[in-house]
């Protein structure tokens, strides 16, 4: 039987392919290289067509229990842990190196040593943030813009976050993005679910917040009252915050408008001053990711005057 020209080329291709595969196996063995696929990670007792995930990862799952200190574990977790170990070694080495003054190695070592000096940290107490605490405690409607921009510049995204981001409909264009900065609990549902476990989480959170106020030298009674106020405020904000499913939909978080329109949406926020103090041009377009949240925040701030 004579082969067609196309069949001949197919035979040649497969012979060459399998020959290359075998050759690569010999080369890898000679060089001590390992395949990226570890057969020990497979679960051969499971048929691939029945449960491919179990077939592909069952061996790894069986041999790698989740450590008690974490909630999830996987190869990327292992990689992250190894990276932390390497960084730890680098930092320890820099700390002990007695490097030349002014060098990057000296700066890294000193910075790490300062972070690890828990005795000095405990002795300092709240002194490093006392100015920010005083600023927050003296907030009024008149100085709200300055208070918020100062806190934001210090890494404290009070109420919201302002920053640049790509226009959802024009990736070549960066516009201003106004986003809620998040709640104390992991998500809005934690404030409203009625099951026993979530109720315990809310109670524990209030206790934690009260403890933070006590560490700021407030009395126990005052701290308890302040913690309840925090919980009440966060619950109000949560009522007007999108849930996790909604935030996954880009259409739900794209509301492009002018700065004037954003200001009209949230009149209690002096967005013009906030933009100016943050170095954002007043002419830039703004995406208010959650208009309902900012409208509610403005109402809450107005009522608090």
Short mmCIF file of N, CA and C in Angstrom, two decimals, residues 69 85 107 113 148 161 170 179 223 240:
data_model
loop_
_atom_site.label_atom_id
_atom_site.label_comp_id
_atom_site.label_asym_id
_atom_site.label_seq_id
_atom_site.Cartn_x
_atom_site.Cartn_y
_atom_site.Cartn_z
N UNK A 69 -1.35 26.82 61.21
CA UNK A 69 -1.23 28.28 61.29
C UNK A 69 -1.88 29.00 60.11
N UNK A 85 11.71 32.89 53.78
CA UNK A 85 12.93 32.39 54.43
C UNK A 85 14.18 33.02 53.82
N UNK A 107 21.41 50.53 55.42
CA UNK A 107 20.05 51.04 55.62
C UNK A 107 19.07 49.89 55.83
N UNK A 113 16.62 45.96 61.92
CA UNK A 113 16.91 45.92 63.36
C UNK A 113 15.91 46.77 64.15
N UNK A 148 -8.53 64.24 55.95
CA UNK A 148 -8.56 63.03 55.14
C UNK A 148 -7.32 62.90 54.27
N UNK A 161 -10.60 55.50 49.28
CA UNK A 161 -9.28 55.54 48.65
C UNK A 161 -9.37 56.32 47.36
N UNK A 170 -11.20 52.29 28.24
CA UNK A 170 -10.06 52.80 27.48
C UNK A 170 -8.80 52.55 28.31
N UNK A 179 -12.80 54.86 45.59
CA UNK A 179 -13.25 53.54 46.03
C UNK A 179 -13.48 53.54 47.55
N UNK A 223 -14.28 53.10 76.31
CA UNK A 223 -13.85 52.25 75.20
C UNK A 223 -15.00 51.38 74.70
N UNK A 240 -24.64 50.13 52.61
CA UNK A 240 -24.54 50.82 51.33
C UNK A 240 -23.31 50.40 50.53
#
